[in-house]
Amino acid sequence: MIRKILAAALAASLSLAGAYTAAAQDAGKVGVVVKIGGIPWFNAMEAGIKERGEKLGVDAFMVGPTSADPALQVRAIEDLIAQNVKVIGVVPNDAEVLEPVLTKAREKGIIVITHESPSQKGADWDFELASATGFGEAHAKLLAEKMGGKGEYAVFVGSLTVPLHNAWADAAIEYIKKNHPEMTLVGDRYGVAEDVDKSRSTALDLISAHPNLKGFLAFGSQGPIGAGRAIEERRKVGEIFVLGPFSPGQGQKLIRSDAISGGFMWNPKQAGEVFVTLAHKLMKGEEIKDGEEIEGLGVIHPDFENRNIIVDQLVPINKETVADLAAMGL
């Protein structure tokens, strides 16, 4: 009798698993290509993609290239096109390089959603959890406060062709020019902030070349980590201030030692969830509407002309918040 009950339970379990798999396959696959795999920021995004996919019955997965090379993203997207997925999500390293392959995907009937790339050509929609102006100015204000409104500072971005990072930098630099004329930008900007080693070595070079350097604005998750390590190596903690978005779990020791002075972020896990939520909605043929509430975004007011959905959900990273953020797996 017990064997019959166990066999029935196993059969029911297998039936439910099969039903879930079939439902996910019917819904279509969602593949999300990020900038680089294996770093905490995108590990958290992957967790959000998987959890939301399981909840909605969507076969959703992440592809993380081995380096922040746009060519690797193109190759990954080509592979997803060959797999005939229903939706491709992308966090672009180079908006222009990806434009042709994203256009190709759409021509084949694949829905394209991007993140960190407003007004991306070749995308159906781009979503942001922070506006470019709000994010850039928040960091600029904090840097000016730390530097006392005086001295030289440098700016890092993920690359010179990542639209969002450069929009943040533009907003920050403009705010500082207007409000703190005694703060001077060193050079223009350096496209190293998705590589911790390049960020560190560039910071070390700039510290050597500019004795009056007092700050780094590093837009890109590895930039603050690399610059913070450089500050520690040169024993400049408390003299040079590093600000920018980074993974709290990766950078909490540096912020506790004041090698990183703080920053703002959005929740990458939440961004992963939004990728799947929007994919699920669009696969069902539902339209994006002004004033509607979408889980993970709140009430939205889309820019239909440029295909952007932008909200402001800034999360401060400092000594008071970093432990709790790290405990969330961020």
Short mmCIF file of C-alpha atoms in Angstrom, two decimals:
data_model
loop_
_atom_site.label_atom_id
_atom_site.label_comp_id
_atom_site.label_asym_id
_atom_site.label_seq_id
_atom_site.Cartn_x
_atom_site.Cartn_y
_atom_site.Cartn_z
CA MET A 1 0.00 0.00 0.00
CA ILE A 2 2.82 2.37 0.98
CA ARG A 3 4.62 1.59 -2.28
CA LYS A 4 1.47 2.46 -4.23
CA ILE A 5 1.12 5.77 -2.39
CA LEU A 6 4.78 6.65 -3.00
CA ALA A 7 4.51 5.67 -6.65
CA ALA A 8 1.40 7.81 -7.05
CA ALA A 9 3.11 10.75 -5.34
CA LEU A 10 6.16 10.39 -7.59
CA ALA A 11 3.99 10.20 -10.68
CA ALA A 12 2.12 13.33 -9.61
CA SER A 13 5.39 15.14 -8.97
CA LEU A 14 6.76 14.17 -12.37
CA SER A 15 3.50 15.19 -13.99
CA LEU A 16 3.64 18.65 -12.37
CA ALA A 17 7.30 19.07 -13.36
CA GLY A 18 6.45 18.05 -16.90
CA ALA A 19 3.54 20.47 -16.98
CA TYR A 20 5.77 23.31 -15.75
CA THR A 21 8.41 22.50 -18.38
CA ALA A 22 5.80 22.32 -21.12
CA ALA A 23 4.27 25.62 -20.01
CA ALA A 24 7.67 27.30 -19.98
CA GLN A 25 8.45 25.96 -23.45
CA ASP A 26 5.08 27.12 -24.76
CA ALA A 27 5.72 30.60 -23.34
CA GLY A 28 9.02 30.78 -25.20
CA LYS A 29 12.60 31.20 -24.08
CA VAL A 30 14.00 34.46 -22.73
CA GLY A 31 17.77 34.90 -22.94
CA VAL A 32 19.46 37.87 -21.26
CA VAL A 33 22.99 38.82 -22.36
CA VAL A 34 24.85 40.88 -19.77
CA LYS A 35 28.13 42.79 -19.95
CA ILE A 36 30.30 40.19 -18.27
CA GLY A 37 29.68 37.01 -16.34
CA GLY A 38 30.95 35.97 -12.93
CA ILE A 39 30.89 39.32 -11.11
CA PRO A 40 28.57 39.98 -8.14
CA TRP A 41 26.40 42.59 -9.90
CA PHE A 42 25.39 40.24 -12.68
CA ASN A 43 25.25 37.21 -10.38
CA ALA A 44 22.51 39.07 -8.54
CA MET A 45 20.80 39.90 -11.84
CA GLU A 46 20.89 36.23 -12.79
CA ALA A 47 19.21 35.29 -9.50
CA GLY A 48 16.40 37.74 -10.30
CA ILE A 49 16.02 36.34 -13.82
CA LYS A 50 15.77 32.76 -12.57
CA GLU A 51 13.42 33.47 -9.67
CA ARG A 52 11.03 35.55 -11.75
CA GLY A 53 11.14 33.00 -14.55
CA GLU A 54 10.15 30.22 -12.16
CA LYS A 55 7.34 32.31 -10.73
CA LEU A 56 5.88 33.19 -14.14
CA GLY A 57 6.55 29.83 -15.78
CA VAL A 58 9.00 31.33 -18.27
CA ASP A 59 12.19 29.59 -19.43
CA ALA A 60 14.49 32.52 -18.67
CA PHE A 61 18.27 32.38 -18.43
CA MET A 62 21.34 34.65 -18.47
CA VAL A 63 24.39 34.60 -20.74
CA GLY A 64 27.52 36.20 -19.29
CA PRO A 65 30.51 36.72 -21.62
CA THR A 66 33.99 36.08 -20.23
CA SER A 67 35.04 39.71 -20.73
CA ALA A 68 33.38 43.07 -21.36
CA ASP A 69 33.92 42.74 -25.10
CA PRO A 70 31.08 43.90 -27.40
CA ALA A 71 32.11 41.24 -29.95
CA LEU A 72 31.35 38.53 -27.39
CA GLN A 73 27.92 40.04 -26.84
CA VAL A 74 27.27 40.00 -30.58
CA ARG A 75 28.25 36.33 -30.69
CA ALA A 76 25.96 35.52 -27.75
CA ILE A 77 23.02 37.32 -29.36
CA GLU A 78 23.64 35.53 -32.67
CA ASP A 79 23.50 32.25 -30.75
CA LEU A 80 20.19 33.21 -29.13
CA ILE A 81 18.78 34.12 -32.54
CA ALA A 82 19.81 30.66 -33.79
CA GLN A 83 18.02 29.12 -30.79
CA ASN A 84 14.87 30.95 -31.89
CA VAL A 85 14.19 32.44 -28.46
CA LYS A 86 11.12 34.63 -28.09
CA VAL A 87 12.85 37.47 -26.21
CA ILE A 88 16.43 38.70 -26.04
CA GLY A 89 17.42 40.98 -23.17
CA VAL A 90 20.74 42.84 -23.27
CA VAL A 91 22.83 45.06 -21.01
CA PRO A 92 25.02 46.50 -23.80
CA ASN A 93 28.74 47.16 -23.65
CA ASP A 94 28.57 49.12 -26.90
CA ALA A 95 25.23 50.39 -28.14
CA GLU A 96 26.43 51.05 -31.69
CA VAL A 97 28.17 47.71 -32.15
CA LEU A 98 25.04 45.84 -31.04
CA GLU A 99 22.61 47.80 -33.18
CA PRO A 100 22.88 45.60 -36.32
CA VAL A 101 22.49 42.28 -34.47
CA LEU A 102 19.57 43.58 -32.39
CA THR A 103 17.90 44.80 -35.58
CA LYS A 104 18.46 41.35 -37.07
CA ALA A 105 16.76 39.77 -34.04
CA ARG A 106 13.72 42.00 -34.38
CA GLU A 107 13.49 41.28 -38.10
CA LYS A 108 13.18 37.61 -37.16
CA GLY A 109 10.28 38.42 -34.84
CA ILE A 110 12.25 38.31 -31.60
CA ILE A 111 11.35 40.86 -28.93
CA VAL A 112 14.38 42.89 -27.77
CA ILE A 113 14.58 44.51 -24.32
CA THR A 114 17.63 46.47 -23.15
CA HIS A 115 18.79 47.89 -19.83
CA GLU A 116 21.45 50.56 -19.16
CA SER A 117 21.12 51.75 -22.75
CA PRO A 118 18.34 54.36 -23.14
CA SER A 119 16.99 54.89 -26.67
CA GLN A 120 18.88 51.82 -27.87
CA LYS A 121 18.45 51.40 -31.61
CA GLY A 122 17.21 47.93 -32.48
CA ALA A 123 15.31 47.49 -29.19
CA ASP A 124 11.58 47.28 -28.59
CA TRP A 125 12.00 48.80 -25.12
CA ASP A 126 14.73 49.92 -22.76
CA PHE A 127 14.08 50.14 -19.02
CA GLU A 128 16.03 51.99 -16.34
CA LEU A 129 15.70 51.96 -12.56
CA ALA A 130 17.40 55.36 -12.35
CA SER A 131 17.23 58.42 -14.59
CA ALA A 132 20.53 59.53 -16.10
CA THR A 133 20.30 63.03 -14.67
CA GLY A 134 19.22 61.94 -11.21
CA PHE A 135 21.91 59.27 -10.95
CA GLY A 136 24.73 61.47 -12.21
CA GLU A 137 23.80 64.46 -10.07
CA ALA A 138 23.41 62.36 -6.91
CA HIS A 139 27.02 61.19 -7.24
CA ALA A 140 28.26 64.67 -8.17
CA LYS A 141 26.65 66.22 -5.08
CA LEU A 142 28.20 63.61 -2.82
CA LEU A 143 31.65 64.00 -4.38
CA ALA A 144 31.49 67.79 -4.00
CA GLU A 145 30.53 67.35 -0.37
CA LYS A 146 33.46 64.99 0.28
CA MET A 147 35.96 67.22 -1.57
CA GLY A 148 34.72 70.42 0.03
CA GLY A 149 33.91 71.80 -3.41
CA LYS A 150 37.59 72.13 -4.42
CA GLY A 151 40.30 70.15 -6.19
CA GLU A 152 40.84 67.85 -9.16
CA TYR A 153 38.76 64.79 -9.92
CA ALA A 154 38.68 62.03 -12.56
CA VAL A 155 35.78 60.20 -14.16
CA PHE A 156 35.64 56.51 -15.10
CA VAL A 157 32.94 54.90 -17.29
CA GLY A 158 32.40 51.31 -18.43
CA SER A 159 33.50 52.29 -21.92
CA LEU A 160 33.36 55.40 -24.04
CA THR A 161 30.51 53.84 -26.04
CA VAL A 162 28.16 52.84 -23.20
CA PRO A 163 25.41 55.49 -23.55
CA LEU A 164 24.09 55.34 -20.00
CA HIS A 165 27.46 55.54 -18.23
CA ASN A 166 28.39 58.51 -20.36
CA ALA A 167 25.01 60.15 -19.73
CA TRP A 168 25.65 59.80 -15.98
CA ALA A 169 29.11 61.29 -16.46
CA ASP A 170 27.69 64.16 -18.53
CA ALA A 171 25.10 64.97 -15.84
CA ALA A 172 27.68 64.78 -13.04
CA ILE A 173 30.27 66.92 -14.83
CA GLU A 174 27.67 69.52 -15.80
CA TYR A 175 26.38 69.73 -12.23
CA ILE A 176 29.92 70.23 -10.87
CA LYS A 177 30.77 72.88 -13.49
CA LYS A 178 27.64 74.82 -12.64
CA ASN A 179 27.76 74.55 -8.86
CA HIS A 180 31.42 74.00 -7.93
CA PRO A 181 33.72 75.97 -10.29
CA GLU A 182 36.76 75.26 -8.09
CA MET A 183 36.51 71.54 -8.91
CA THR A 184 38.50 70.65 -12.04
CA LEU A 185 38.12 67.57 -14.25
CA VAL A 186 41.35 65.73 -15.07
CA GLY A 187 41.40 64.68 -18.73
CA ASP A 188 38.01 63.73 -20.12
CA ARG A 189 36.93 60.27 -18.97
CA TYR A 190 38.46 56.81 -18.89
CA GLY A 191 36.65 53.69 -20.21
CA VAL A 192 37.95 51.20 -17.65
CA ALA A 193 35.18 50.80 -15.09
CA GLU A 194 34.03 47.28 -16.00
CA ASP A 195 37.55 45.95 -15.36
CA VAL A 196 38.85 46.05 -11.79
CA ASP A 197 42.52 45.72 -12.79
CA LYS A 198 42.35 48.46 -15.43
CA SER A 199 40.49 50.72 -12.99
CA ARG A 200 43.16 50.15 -10.36
CA SER A 201 46.10 50.73 -12.73
CA THR A 202 44.50 53.83 -14.27
CA ALA A 203 43.81 55.24 -10.81
CA LEU A 204 47.41 54.60 -9.76
CA ASP A 205 48.69 56.38 -12.90
CA LEU A 206 46.40 59.37 -12.32
CA ILE A 207 47.42 59.66 -8.67
CA SER A 208 51.08 59.76 -9.75
CA ALA A 209 50.47 62.28 -12.52
CA HIS A 210 48.20 64.65 -10.58
CA PRO A 211 49.36 65.51 -7.03
CA ASN A 212 46.21 67.60 -6.45
CA LEU A 213 43.80 64.81 -7.38
CA LYS A 214 41.09 64.56 -4.72
CA GLY A 215 38.35 62.41 -6.19
CA PHE A 216 37.18 59.66 -8.53
CA LEU A 217 33.69 59.31 -9.97
CA ALA A 218 33.60 55.74 -11.24
CA PHE A 219 30.53 54.72 -13.25
CA GLY A 220 30.75 50.96 -13.78
CA SER A 221 30.56 48.28 -11.11
CA GLN A 222 34.30 47.49 -11.07
CA GLY A 223 35.48 51.12 -11.15
CA PRO A 224 35.03 51.99 -7.47
CA ILE A 225 36.59 48.67 -6.45
CA GLY A 226 39.72 49.22 -8.55
CA ALA A 227 40.08 52.89 -7.62
CA GLY A 228 39.47 52.07 -3.95
CA ARG A 229 42.26 49.51 -4.00
CA ALA A 230 44.57 52.08 -5.59
CA ILE A 231 43.73 54.56 -2.83
CA GLU A 232 44.63 51.99 -0.20
CA GLU A 233 47.89 51.09 -1.94
CA ARG A 234 48.97 54.73 -2.08
CA ARG A 235 47.78 55.36 1.48
CA LYS A 236 45.48 58.13 0.33
CA VAL A 237 42.40 57.11 2.34
CA GLY A 238 40.76 60.29 3.61
CA GLU A 239 42.68 62.39 1.06
CA ILE A 240 41.20 61.06 -2.19
CA PHE A 241 37.51 60.13 -2.36
CA VAL A 242 36.06 57.37 -4.54
CA LEU A 243 32.36 57.35 -5.41
CA GLY A 244 30.22 55.29 -7.73
CA PRO A 245 27.89 52.31 -8.07
CA PHE A 246 29.32 48.92 -7.10
CA SER A 247 28.33 45.56 -5.67
CA PRO A 248 28.00 45.99 -1.87
CA GLY A 249 29.19 42.43 -1.26
CA GLN A 250 32.32 43.02 -3.30
CA GLY A 251 33.09 46.46 -1.90
CA GLN A 252 31.93 46.41 1.71
CA LYS A 253 35.46 46.11 3.15
CA LEU A 254 36.58 49.08 1.08
CA ILE A 255 33.67 51.25 2.19
CA ARG A 256 34.21 50.34 5.83
CA SER A 257 37.86 51.38 5.51
CA ASP A 258 36.80 54.61 3.72
CA ALA A 259 38.75 53.62 0.59
CA ILE A 260 35.35 53.97 -1.11
CA SER A 261 33.39 56.93 0.22
CA GLY A 262 29.94 55.85 -0.97
CA GLY A 263 27.65 55.80 -3.94
CA PHE A 264 24.22 54.94 -5.22
CA MET A 265 22.85 51.95 -7.03
CA TRP A 266 19.69 50.22 -8.06
CA ASN A 267 19.01 46.61 -7.27
CA PRO A 268 20.43 44.40 -10.09
CA LYS A 269 18.34 41.48 -8.87
CA GLN A 270 15.28 43.66 -9.34
CA ALA A 271 16.50 44.54 -12.84
CA GLY A 272 16.73 40.82 -13.63
CA GLU A 273 13.17 40.36 -12.46
CA VAL A 274 12.00 43.27 -14.62
CA PHE A 275 13.60 41.74 -17.71
CA VAL A 276 11.42 38.66 -17.27
CA THR A 277 8.30 40.58 -16.23
CA LEU A 278 8.44 42.76 -19.36
CA ALA A 279 9.31 39.76 -21.54
CA HIS A 280 6.31 37.82 -20.21
CA LYS A 281 4.00 40.78 -20.77
CA LEU A 282 5.20 41.43 -24.32
CA MET A 283 5.16 37.73 -25.28
CA LYS A 284 1.47 37.67 -24.36
CA GLY A 285 0.91 40.53 -26.79
CA GLU A 286 0.13 43.07 -24.08
CA GLU A 287 0.98 46.71 -24.75
CA ILE A 288 2.97 49.01 -22.48
CA LYS A 289 0.59 51.72 -21.23
CA ASP A 290 1.12 55.10 -19.61
CA GLY A 291 0.14 55.17 -15.95
CA GLU A 292 0.05 51.39 -15.50
CA GLU A 293 1.81 49.70 -12.62
CA ILE A 294 4.39 47.05 -13.44
CA GLU A 295 5.94 44.96 -10.71
CA GLY A 296 9.54 46.06 -10.12
CA LEU A 297 9.02 49.41 -11.84
CA GLY A 298 5.99 50.85 -10.08
CA VAL A 299 3.77 53.28 -11.95
CA ILE A 300 5.36 54.04 -15.32
CA HIS A 301 5.24 56.93 -17.76
CA PRO A 302 6.98 55.59 -20.86
CA ASP A 303 8.69 57.66 -23.53
CA PHE A 304 6.94 56.06 -26.49
CA GLU A 305 8.98 57.93 -29.09
CA ASN A 306 12.34 56.72 -27.78
CA ARG A 307 10.97 53.45 -26.33
CA ASN A 308 12.26 54.13 -22.82
CA ILE A 309 10.74 53.24 -19.46
CA ILE A 310 12.64 55.20 -16.81
CA VAL A 311 11.95 55.36 -13.08
CA ASP A 312 14.07 56.63 -10.15
CA GLN A 313 14.71 54.06 -7.43
CA LEU A 314 18.11 55.04 -6.06
CA VAL A 315 19.56 53.05 -3.18
CA PRO A 316 22.41 54.71 -1.21
CA ILE A 317 25.51 52.61 -0.50
CA ASN A 318 27.29 53.68 2.68
CA LYS A 319 28.48 52.29 5.99
CA GLU A 320 24.93 52.18 7.31
CA THR A 321 23.42 50.30 4.35
CA VAL A 322 26.22 48.18 2.90
CA ALA A 323 25.87 45.15 5.23
CA ASP A 324 22.15 44.78 4.61
CA LEU A 325 22.62 45.16 0.86
CA ALA A 326 25.42 42.57 0.86
CA ALA A 327 23.24 40.19 2.87
CA MET A 328 20.70 40.36 0.03
CA GLY A 329 23.35 38.85 -2.24
CA LEU A 330 24.13 42.15 -3.95
#
